[in-house]
Amino acid sequence: MSSPRLATRLQGIAPTIFSEMSALAVRTGSVNLGQGFPDEDGPPAVIAEAVRALEHGANQYAPGPGVPALRHAVARHQQRHYGIEVDPDRQVVVTTGCTEAVASALLGLVDPGDEVVVLEPYYDSYVAMIQMAGGVRRPVTLRAPDFRLDVDELRAAVTPRTRFVLLNTPHNPTGTVLTRTELQAVADLAVEHDLVVITDEVYEHLTYDVEHVPIATLPGMAERTLTLSSAGKSYSFTGWKVGWATGPAELVAAVLAAKQWLTFTSGSPLQPAVAVALDEEPDFPARLCASLRERRDLLLDGLHAAGLAAYVPQGTYFATASVRELGWADGMAFCRALPERAGVVAIPSQVFYDDQADGAGGRDLVRFAFCKARGVLDEGVARLGKADLSA
Ligand SMILES: *Cc1c(COP(=O)(O)O)cnc(C)c1O
């Protein structure tokens, strides 16, 4: 579908699946368990702070690195939750969501031909941004049923051209939360081969019964880790697109060097509100997490009852199920049929894999979001239970 006018750096990157599936949801009146955004907004006090900021002059360009109040609040957040010390002036930069943090990190650090080891299935912007930076992705696949990191496969992915590991933990779409042991294997490899680790931790507060370990806290890793996060998932403000990168001053400076030519800055009234969220609503993410855990279990029960073999996610907004036991080999075909069959929309996980051929990694997997309101999930599960889902 590549247009002859499209720049080479964007060719071969499929359009995001969410447009197709969300349009399908609207057209068929389906319950949309596809895209990962919550139905309920974050803390009212934080919204009130954004309104106050709008009314009191926070309407012009914010400083490129972010408003000082937010940079300081991010530094306190890293200290409070993980004991990580960062200098708010040199080691924190505010970005337009974690998406821009990923883009700026890759554009600011990766040279053409550099290899980036990255967990597959991918969060879709990674593929696009590694390619736009001229880098080469070297996938390490997390495989069903438990989606653990295969340390031998990780080692085998590193070559003399490898310069980066791009991690995502808690991991979208599988829900895997990397263990301290797995992270230590990544850290050992990074030290041995002098690699920089870029880690996307947007679901840092959304783990169920397991601990999230930032790789920056492992010995020797603070000086080679760029940590990315955002208020979107932790505070249910996905539309605000306020994110940040923290780490060694030279890595943060590289993010800023690229970021200044992308948006330069954004979200002037939202940045001080997110500072208030981090400082004054530090328990909101834990409450959200407890509620998400209940909704996860509700969805998992519903998927099992509908004959879908669902894996139990340790974190994130998402549960993954195989459609093989219902007789389907192809999750894409299943997801295209599901709105008609059941009035529910889900996302075929194969779009997050390089190899989408028959029998390959995520061919039979489907992702369902459980970050939806209780009533929406109840309705989705009820519809799945009534429908004939067999191939
Ligand atoms: C949602 C998400 C992002 C994007 O974060 P924004 O702050 O909305 O830009 C990045 N990475 C992962 C893994 C996500 O799920």
GROMACS .gro file of C-alpha atoms and ligand atoms in nm:
model
  406
    1MET     CA    1   0.000   0.000   0.000
    2SER     CA    2   0.307   0.223  -0.011
    3SER     CA    3   0.247   0.534  -0.218
    4PRO     CA    4   0.525   0.625  -0.462
    5ARG     CA    5   0.538   0.964  -0.291
    6LEU     CA    6   0.604   0.821   0.053
    7ALA     CA    7   0.961   0.865   0.176
    8THR     CA    8   1.166   0.547   0.188
    9ARG     CA    9   1.202   0.581   0.562
   10LEU     CA   10   0.828   0.522   0.604
   11GLN     CA   11   0.779   0.251   0.344
   12GLY     CA   12   0.671  -0.091   0.455
   13ILE     CA   13   0.536   0.037   0.786
   14ALA     CA   14   0.173  -0.072   0.797
   15PRO     CA   15  -0.087   0.188   0.897
   16THR     CA   16  -0.187   0.150   1.260
   17ILE     CA   17  -0.447  -0.122   1.311
   18PHE     CA   18  -0.641   0.094   1.555
   19SER     CA   19  -0.797   0.307   1.280
   20GLU     CA   20  -0.945   0.002   1.107
   21MET     CA   21  -1.067  -0.167   1.423
   22SER     CA   22  -1.210   0.145   1.587
   23ALA     CA   23  -1.398   0.231   1.264
   24LEU     CA   24  -1.531  -0.126   1.262
   25ALA     CA   25  -1.645  -0.085   1.624
   26VAL     CA   26  -1.840   0.231   1.539
   27ARG     CA   27  -1.993   0.085   1.223
   28THR     CA   28  -2.113  -0.232   1.395
   29GLY     CA   29  -2.207  -0.080   1.732
   30SER     CA   30  -1.954  -0.309   1.897
   31VAL     CA   31  -1.806  -0.294   2.244
   32ASN     CA   32  -1.455  -0.169   2.172
   33LEU     CA   33  -1.202  -0.374   2.365
   34GLY     CA   34  -0.939  -0.280   2.109
   35GLN     CA   35  -0.761   0.044   2.178
   36GLY     CA   36  -0.606   0.095   2.521
   37PHE     CA   37  -0.758   0.401   2.674
   38PRO     CA   38  -0.963   0.411   2.994
   39ASP     CA   39  -1.330   0.513   3.004
   40GLU     CA   40  -1.283   0.701   3.331
   41ASP     CA   41  -1.065   1.011   3.370
   42GLY     CA   42  -0.793   1.068   3.627
   43PRO     CA   43  -0.818   1.263   3.955
   44PRO     CA   44  -1.059   1.563   3.952
   45ALA     CA   45  -0.808   1.770   4.157
   46VAL     CA   46  -0.559   1.731   3.874
   47ILE     CA   47  -0.814   1.839   3.614
   48ALA     CA   48  -0.897   2.139   3.837
   49GLU     CA   49  -0.528   2.227   3.841
   50ALA     CA   50  -0.515   2.220   3.460
   51VAL     CA   51  -0.821   2.449   3.446
   52ARG     CA   52  -0.658   2.684   3.694
   53ALA     CA   53  -0.339   2.687   3.486
   54LEU     CA   54  -0.541   2.766   3.171
   55GLU     CA   55  -0.712   3.053   3.346
   56HIS     CA   56  -0.394   3.191   3.497
   57GLY     CA   57  -0.174   3.238   3.199
   58ALA     CA   58  -0.009   2.902   3.129
   59ASN     CA   59  -0.102   2.948   2.764
   60GLN     CA   60   0.225   3.027   2.592
   61TYR     CA   61   0.530   2.813   2.516
   62ALA     CA   62   0.663   2.617   2.810
   63PRO     CA   63   1.043   2.588   2.838
   64GLY     CA   64   1.182   2.325   2.595
   65PRO     CA   65   1.293   2.082   2.868
   66GLY     CA   66   0.959   2.121   3.050
   67VAL     CA   67   0.828   2.345   3.327
   68PRO     CA   68   1.054   2.332   3.636
   69ALA     CA   69   0.764   2.227   3.862
   70LEU     CA   70   0.709   1.911   3.658
   71ARG     CA   71   1.079   1.830   3.619
   72HIS     CA   72   1.116   1.855   3.997
   73ALA     CA   73   0.803   1.645   4.053
   74VAL     CA   74   0.936   1.374   3.817
   75ALA     CA   75   1.267   1.372   4.007
   76ARG     CA   76   1.076   1.333   4.337
   77HIS     CA   77   0.866   1.054   4.182
   78GLN     CA   78   1.179   0.859   4.085
   79GLN     CA   79   1.318   0.908   4.437
   80ARG     CA   80   0.992   0.823   4.618
   81HIS     CA   81   0.914   0.505   4.429
   82TYR     CA   82   1.255   0.368   4.340
   83GLY     CA   83   1.524   0.556   4.531
   84ILE     CA   84   1.663   0.688   4.202
   85GLU     CA   85   1.832   1.030   4.228
   86VAL     CA   86   1.811   1.255   3.921
   87ASP     CA   87   1.898   1.621   3.885
   88PRO     CA   88   1.574   1.789   3.769
   89ASP     CA   89   1.770   2.041   3.561
   90ARG     CA   90   2.002   1.806   3.372
   91GLN     CA   91   1.853   1.460   3.400
   92VAL     CA   92   1.483   1.510   3.329
   93VAL     CA   93   1.316   1.624   3.007
   94VAL     CA   94   0.941   1.653   2.957
   95THR     CA   95   0.806   1.516   2.628
   96THR     CA   96   0.479   1.504   2.436
   97GLY     CA   97   0.380   1.172   2.584
   98CYS     CA   98   0.603   0.870   2.602
   99THR     CA   99   0.556   0.846   2.226
  100GLU     CA  100   0.770   1.155   2.172
  101ALA     CA  101   1.017   1.034   2.432
  102VAL     CA  102   1.062   0.714   2.227
  103ALA     CA  103   1.088   0.911   1.902
  104SER     CA  104   1.337   1.161   2.045
  105ALA     CA  105   1.547   0.895   2.213
  106LEU     CA  106   1.581   0.699   1.890
  107LEU     CA  107   1.633   1.004   1.665
  108GLY     CA  108   1.872   1.157   1.917
  109LEU     CA  109   2.085   0.848   1.977
  110VAL     CA  110   2.064   0.597   1.690
  111ASP     CA  111   2.292   0.635   1.387
  112PRO     CA  112   2.209   0.470   1.054
  113GLY     CA  113   2.307   0.104   1.068
  114ASP     CA  114   2.306   0.083   1.447
  115GLU     CA  115   2.131  -0.226   1.570
  116VAL     CA  116   1.861  -0.202   1.834
  117VAL     CA  117   1.767  -0.518   2.021
  118VAL     CA  118   1.397  -0.495   2.095
  119LEU     CA  119   1.131  -0.718   2.253
  120GLU     CA  120   0.878  -0.861   2.008
  121PRO     CA  121   0.577  -0.827   2.000
  122TYR     CA  122   0.645  -0.456   1.969
  123TYR     CA  123   0.463  -0.147   2.078
  124ASP     CA  124   0.399  -0.029   1.723
  125SER     CA  125   0.580   0.306   1.735
  126TYR     CA  126   0.913   0.132   1.800
  127VAL     CA  127   0.924  -0.026   1.456
  128ALA     CA  128   0.842   0.301   1.283
  129MET     CA  129   1.087   0.508   1.487
  130ILE     CA  130   1.382   0.267   1.463
  131GLN     CA  131   1.330   0.270   1.086
  132MET     CA  132   1.295   0.649   1.069
  133ALA     CA  133   1.620   0.680   1.264
  134GLY     CA  134   1.791   0.448   1.014
  135GLY     CA  135   1.846   0.181   1.277
  136VAL     CA  136   1.807  -0.193   1.236
  137ARG     CA  137   1.578  -0.382   1.472
  138ARG     CA  138   1.689  -0.713   1.614
  139PRO     CA  139   1.384  -0.876   1.773
  140VAL     CA  140   1.386  -1.102   2.074
  141THR     CA  141   1.049  -1.273   2.083
  142LEU     CA  142   0.846  -1.328   2.399
  143ARG     CA  143   0.658  -1.653   2.331
  144ALA     CA  144   0.332  -1.801   2.458
  145PRO     CA  145   0.231  -1.945   2.697
  146ASP     CA  146   0.416  -1.733   2.952
  147PHE     CA  147   0.595  -1.476   2.734
  148ARG     CA  148   0.918  -1.487   2.934
  149LEU     CA  149   1.243  -1.340   2.807
  150ASP     CA  150   1.465  -1.611   2.657
  151VAL     CA  151   1.810  -1.506   2.771
  152ASP     CA  152   1.987  -1.724   2.513
  153GLU     CA  153   1.785  -1.564   2.237
  154LEU     CA  154   1.870  -1.224   2.381
  155ARG     CA  155   2.242  -1.301   2.377
  156ALA     CA  156   2.221  -1.432   2.023
  157ALA     CA  157   2.058  -1.109   1.905
  158VAL     CA  158   2.360  -0.899   2.003
  159THR     CA  159   2.617  -0.845   1.725
  160PRO     CA  160   2.917  -0.611   1.692
  161ARG     CA  161   2.677  -0.349   1.548
  162THR     CA  162   2.440  -0.356   1.844
  163ARG     CA  163   2.433  -0.031   2.038
  164PHE     CA  164   2.094  -0.029   2.210
  165VAL     CA  165   1.842  -0.244   2.387
  166LEU     CA  166   1.489  -0.107   2.374
  167LEU     CA  167   1.290  -0.258   2.661
  168ASN     CA  168   0.928  -0.231   2.758
  169THR     CA  169   0.828  -0.351   3.103
  170PRO     CA  170   0.547  -0.401   3.199
  171HIS     CA  171   0.514  -0.517   2.839
  172ASN     CA  172   0.240  -0.422   2.596
  173PRO     CA  173   0.077  -0.635   2.450
  174THR     CA  174   0.174  -0.950   2.645
  175GLY     CA  175   0.139  -0.818   3.003
  176THR     CA  176   0.479  -0.963   3.094
  177VAL     CA  177   0.664  -0.787   3.375
  178LEU     CA  178   1.035  -0.860   3.348
  179THR     CA  179   1.179  -1.018   3.663
  180ARG     CA  180   1.489  -0.897   3.841
  181THR     CA  181   1.671  -1.204   3.703
  182GLU     CA  182   1.568  -1.129   3.346
  183LEU     CA  183   1.663  -0.765   3.387
  184GLN     CA  184   1.998  -0.868   3.533
  185ALA     CA  185   2.064  -1.069   3.215
  186VAL     CA  186   1.991  -0.758   3.008
  187ALA     CA  187   2.212  -0.550   3.236
  188ASP     CA  188   2.501  -0.799   3.214
  189LEU     CA  189   2.481  -0.792   2.837
  190ALA     CA  190   2.462  -0.412   2.830
  191VAL     CA  191   2.771  -0.376   3.046
  192GLU     CA  192   2.960  -0.646   2.854
  193HIS     CA  193   2.888  -0.487   2.514
  194ASP     CA  194   2.868  -0.125   2.624
  195LEU     CA  195   2.504  -0.088   2.520
  196VAL     CA  196   2.262   0.186   2.615
  197VAL     CA  197   1.926   0.061   2.745
  198ILE     CA  198   1.618   0.262   2.653
  199THR     CA  199   1.329   0.144   2.867
  200ASP     CA  200   0.961   0.228   2.821
  201GLU     CA  201   0.796   0.198   3.161
  202VAL     CA  202   0.460   0.366   3.101
  203TYR     CA  203   0.285   0.083   3.290
  204GLU     CA  204   0.526   0.110   3.585
  205HIS     CA  205   0.241   0.141   3.837
  206LEU     CA  206   0.006  -0.111   3.678
  207THR     CA  207   0.132  -0.453   3.789
  208TYR     CA  208  -0.073  -0.730   3.949
  209ASP     CA  209   0.096  -0.920   4.235
  210VAL     CA  210   0.445  -0.869   4.095
  211GLU     CA  211   0.695  -0.592   4.150
  212HIS     CA  212   0.801  -0.356   3.874
  213VAL     CA  213   1.179  -0.323   3.878
  214PRO     CA  214   1.323  -0.029   3.684
  215ILE     CA  215   1.638  -0.155   3.515
  216ALA     CA  216   1.805   0.175   3.606
  217THR     CA  217   1.812   0.052   3.969
  218LEU     CA  218   2.038  -0.246   3.889
  219PRO     CA  219   2.409  -0.205   3.970
  220GLY     CA  220   2.598  -0.028   3.695
  221MET     CA  221   2.283   0.056   3.500
  222ALA     CA  222   2.200   0.412   3.608
  223GLU     CA  223   2.479   0.546   3.388
  224ARG     CA  224   2.361   0.362   3.075
  225THR     CA  225   1.982   0.365   3.103
  226LEU     CA  226   1.733   0.612   2.962
  227THR     CA  227   1.397   0.561   3.132
  228LEU     CA  228   1.077   0.676   2.963
  229SER     CA  229   0.733   0.716   3.114
  230SER     CA  230   0.422   0.927   3.105
  231ALA     CA  231   0.115   1.039   3.298
  232GLY     CA  232  -0.119   0.880   3.043
  233LYS     CA  233  -0.144   0.529   3.184
  234SER     CA  234  -0.060   0.596   3.552
  235TYR     CA  235  -0.317   0.875   3.588
  236SER     CA  236  -0.578   0.790   3.321
  237PHE     CA  237  -0.497   1.095   3.111
  238THR     CA  238  -0.396   0.928   2.786
  239GLY     CA  239  -0.515   1.229   2.585
  240TRP     CA  240  -0.289   1.472   2.767
  241LYS     CA  241   0.031   1.335   2.619
  242VAL     CA  242   0.261   1.447   2.897
  243GLY     CA  243   0.561   1.219   2.929
  244TRP     CA  244   0.924   1.234   3.034
  245ALA     CA  245   1.269   1.085   2.995
  246THR     CA  246   1.513   1.052   3.286
  247GLY     CA  247   1.869   0.928   3.304
  248PRO     CA  248   2.230   1.035   3.263
  249ALA     CA  249   2.267   1.399   3.155
  250GLU     CA  250   2.425   1.311   2.820
  251LEU     CA  251   2.142   1.074   2.724
  252VAL     CA  252   1.877   1.323   2.835
  253ALA     CA  253   2.056   1.594   2.635
  254ALA     CA  254   2.034   1.373   2.325
  255VAL     CA  255   1.658   1.337   2.377
  256LEU     CA  256   1.624   1.712   2.411
  257ALA     CA  257   1.841   1.771   2.103
  258ALA     CA  258   1.592   1.576   1.888
  259LYS     CA  259   1.279   1.682   2.076
  260GLN     CA  260   1.346   2.054   2.022
  261TRP     CA  261   1.298   2.000   1.646
  262LEU     CA  262   0.989   1.782   1.682
  263THR     CA  263   0.739   1.966   1.904
  264PHE     CA  264   0.992   2.187   2.087
  265THR     CA  265   0.736   2.197   2.370
  266SER     CA  266   0.371   2.120   2.441
  267GLY     CA  267   0.103   2.107   2.710
  268SER     CA  268   0.185   2.430   2.900
  269PRO     CA  269  -0.127   2.410   3.122
  270LEU     CA  270  -0.108   2.032   3.154
  271GLN     CA  271   0.250   2.014   3.277
  272PRO     CA  272   0.186   2.190   3.612
  273ALA     CA  273  -0.125   1.975   3.658
  274VAL     CA  274   0.078   1.657   3.610
  275ALA     CA  275   0.327   1.793   3.867
  276VAL     CA  276   0.035   1.813   4.112
  277ALA     CA  277  -0.070   1.459   4.019
  278LEU     CA  278   0.277   1.319   4.092
  279ASP     CA  279   0.321   1.512   4.418
  280GLU     CA  280  -0.028   1.520   4.563
  281GLU     CA  281  -0.194   1.210   4.421
  282PRO     CA  282   0.087   0.958   4.467
  283ASP     CA  283  -0.164   0.686   4.565
  284PHE     CA  284  -0.394   0.727   4.265
  285PRO     CA  285  -0.200   0.478   4.048
  286ALA     CA  286  -0.221   0.209   4.320
  287ARG     CA  287  -0.598   0.257   4.347
  288LEU     CA  288  -0.630   0.244   3.971
  289CYS     CA  289  -0.422  -0.071   3.970
  290ALA     CA  290  -0.646  -0.244   4.227
  291SER     CA  291  -0.952  -0.161   4.021
  292LEU     CA  292  -0.783  -0.275   3.699
  293ARG     CA  293  -0.694  -0.602   3.863
  294GLU     CA  294  -1.061  -0.675   3.930
  295ARG     CA  295  -1.147  -0.585   3.575
  296ARG     CA  296  -0.863  -0.804   3.445
  297ASP     CA  297  -1.010  -1.102   3.632
  298LEU     CA  298  -1.359  -1.027   3.505
  299LEU     CA  299  -1.231  -1.024   3.147
  300LEU     CA  300  -1.022  -1.338   3.195
  301ASP     CA  301  -1.321  -1.527   3.337
  302GLY     CA  302  -1.532  -1.411   3.044
  303LEU     CA  303  -1.272  -1.512   2.788
  304HIS     CA  304  -1.238  -1.858   2.942
  305ALA     CA  305  -1.615  -1.900   2.951
  306ALA     CA  306  -1.626  -1.810   2.581
  307GLY     CA  307  -1.371  -2.082   2.504
  308LEU     CA  308  -1.078  -1.847   2.453
  309ALA     CA  309  -0.750  -1.962   2.606
  310ALA     CA  310  -0.637  -1.642   2.778
  311TYR     CA  311  -0.298  -1.586   2.936
  312VAL     CA  312  -0.285  -1.408   3.271
  313PRO     CA  313  -0.113  -1.070   3.231
  314GLN     CA  314   0.105  -0.950   3.520
  315GLY     CA  315   0.067  -0.587   3.420
  316THR     CA  316  -0.072  -0.332   3.169
  317TYR     CA  317  -0.423  -0.279   3.035
  318PHE     CA  318  -0.431  -0.592   2.819
  319ALA     CA  319  -0.501  -0.964   2.814
  320THR     CA  320  -0.393  -1.189   2.529
  321ALA     CA  321  -0.582  -1.498   2.418
  322SER     CA  322  -0.524  -1.766   2.157
  323VAL     CA  323  -0.805  -1.835   1.912
  324ARG     CA  324  -0.660  -2.170   1.811
  325GLU     CA  325  -0.884  -2.374   2.038
  326LEU     CA  326  -1.185  -2.223   1.867
  327GLY     CA  327  -1.048  -2.354   1.539
  328TRP     CA  328  -0.894  -2.032   1.407
  329ALA     CA  329  -0.535  -2.017   1.287
  330ASP     CA  330  -0.542  -1.647   1.208
  331GLY     CA  331  -0.622  -1.384   1.474
  332MET     CA  332  -0.674  -1.121   1.202
  333ALA     CA  333  -0.956  -1.322   1.044
  334PHE     CA  334  -1.103  -1.376   1.390
  335CYS     CA  335  -1.090  -1.002   1.473
  336ARG     CA  336  -1.250  -0.909   1.142
  337ALA     CA  337  -1.533  -1.157   1.209
  338LEU     CA  338  -1.578  -1.079   1.579
  339PRO     CA  339  -1.786  -0.758   1.545
  340GLU     CA  340  -2.045  -0.939   1.330
  341ARG     CA  341  -2.039  -1.255   1.538
  342ALA     CA  342  -2.037  -1.102   1.884
  343GLY     CA  343  -2.050  -0.723   1.869
  344VAL     CA  344  -1.703  -0.696   2.023
  345VAL     CA  345  -1.380  -0.552   1.885
  346ALA     CA  346  -1.033  -0.684   1.973
  347ILE     CA  347  -0.688  -0.639   1.818
  348PRO     CA  348  -0.498  -0.913   1.633
  349SER     CA  349  -0.160  -0.934   1.806
  350GLN     CA  350   0.013  -1.045   1.484
  351VAL     CA  351   0.042  -0.679   1.380
  352PHE     CA  352   0.294  -0.640   1.664
  353TYR     CA  353   0.524  -0.908   1.515
  354ASP     CA  354   0.764  -0.902   1.219
  355ASP     CA  355   0.673  -1.247   1.102
  356GLN     CA  356   0.300  -1.273   1.038
  357ALA     CA  357   0.316  -1.596   0.837
  358ASP     CA  358   0.119  -1.908   0.924
  359GLY     CA  359   0.251  -2.074   1.236
  360ALA     CA  360   0.466  -1.774   1.331
  361GLY     CA  361   0.478  -1.610   1.675
  362GLY     CA  362   0.160  -1.416   1.722
  363ARG     CA  363  -0.049  -1.545   1.435
  364ASP     CA  364  -0.325  -1.690   1.654
  365LEU     CA  365  -0.315  -1.430   1.932
  366VAL     CA  366  -0.570  -1.159   2.002
  367ARG     CA  367  -0.543  -0.868   2.246
  368PHE     CA  368  -0.834  -0.747   2.461
  369ALA     CA  369  -0.823  -0.425   2.669
  370PHE     CA  370  -0.969  -0.438   3.021
  371CYS     CA  371  -0.913  -0.069   3.107
  372LYS     CA  372  -1.281  -0.009   3.026
  373ALA     CA  373  -1.567   0.078   3.263
  374ARG     CA  374  -1.712  -0.214   3.451
  375GLY     CA  375  -2.044  -0.198   3.263
  376VAL     CA  376  -1.866  -0.196   2.928
  377LEU     CA  377  -1.663  -0.502   3.023
  378ASP     CA  378  -1.973  -0.679   3.158
  379GLU     CA  379  -2.149  -0.616   2.830
  380GLY     CA  380  -1.847  -0.728   2.624
  381VAL     CA  381  -1.811  -1.048   2.823
  382ALA     CA  382  -2.186  -1.119   2.804
  383ARG     CA  383  -2.177  -1.077   2.426
  384LEU     CA  384  -1.875  -1.306   2.391
  385GLY     CA  385  -2.051  -1.566   2.606
  386LYS     CA  386  -2.364  -1.567   2.385
  387ALA     CA  387  -2.190  -1.573   2.048
  388ASP     CA  388  -2.076  -1.864   1.835
  389LEU     CA  389  -1.706  -1.797   1.803
  390SER     CA  390  -1.598  -2.122   1.639
  391ALA     CA  391  -1.423  -2.098   1.303
  392LIG     C1  392   0.043   0.392   2.560
  392LIG     C2  393   0.188   0.358   2.541
  392LIG     C3  394   0.281   0.456   2.507
  392LIG     C4  395   0.241   0.596   2.470
  392LIG     O1  396   0.238   0.681   2.576
  392LIG     P1  397   0.184   0.831   2.556
  392LIG     O2  398   0.224   0.894   2.682
  392LIG     O3  399   0.037   0.822   2.534
  392LIG     O4  400   0.255   0.887   2.437
  392LIG     C5  401   0.413   0.420   2.497
  392LIG     N1  402   0.452   0.293   2.519
  392LIG     C6  403   0.366   0.195   2.549
  392LIG     C7  404   0.416   0.057   2.571
  392LIG     C8  405   0.230   0.224   2.560
  392LIG     O5  406   0.142   0.126   2.584
   0.00000   0.00000   0.00000
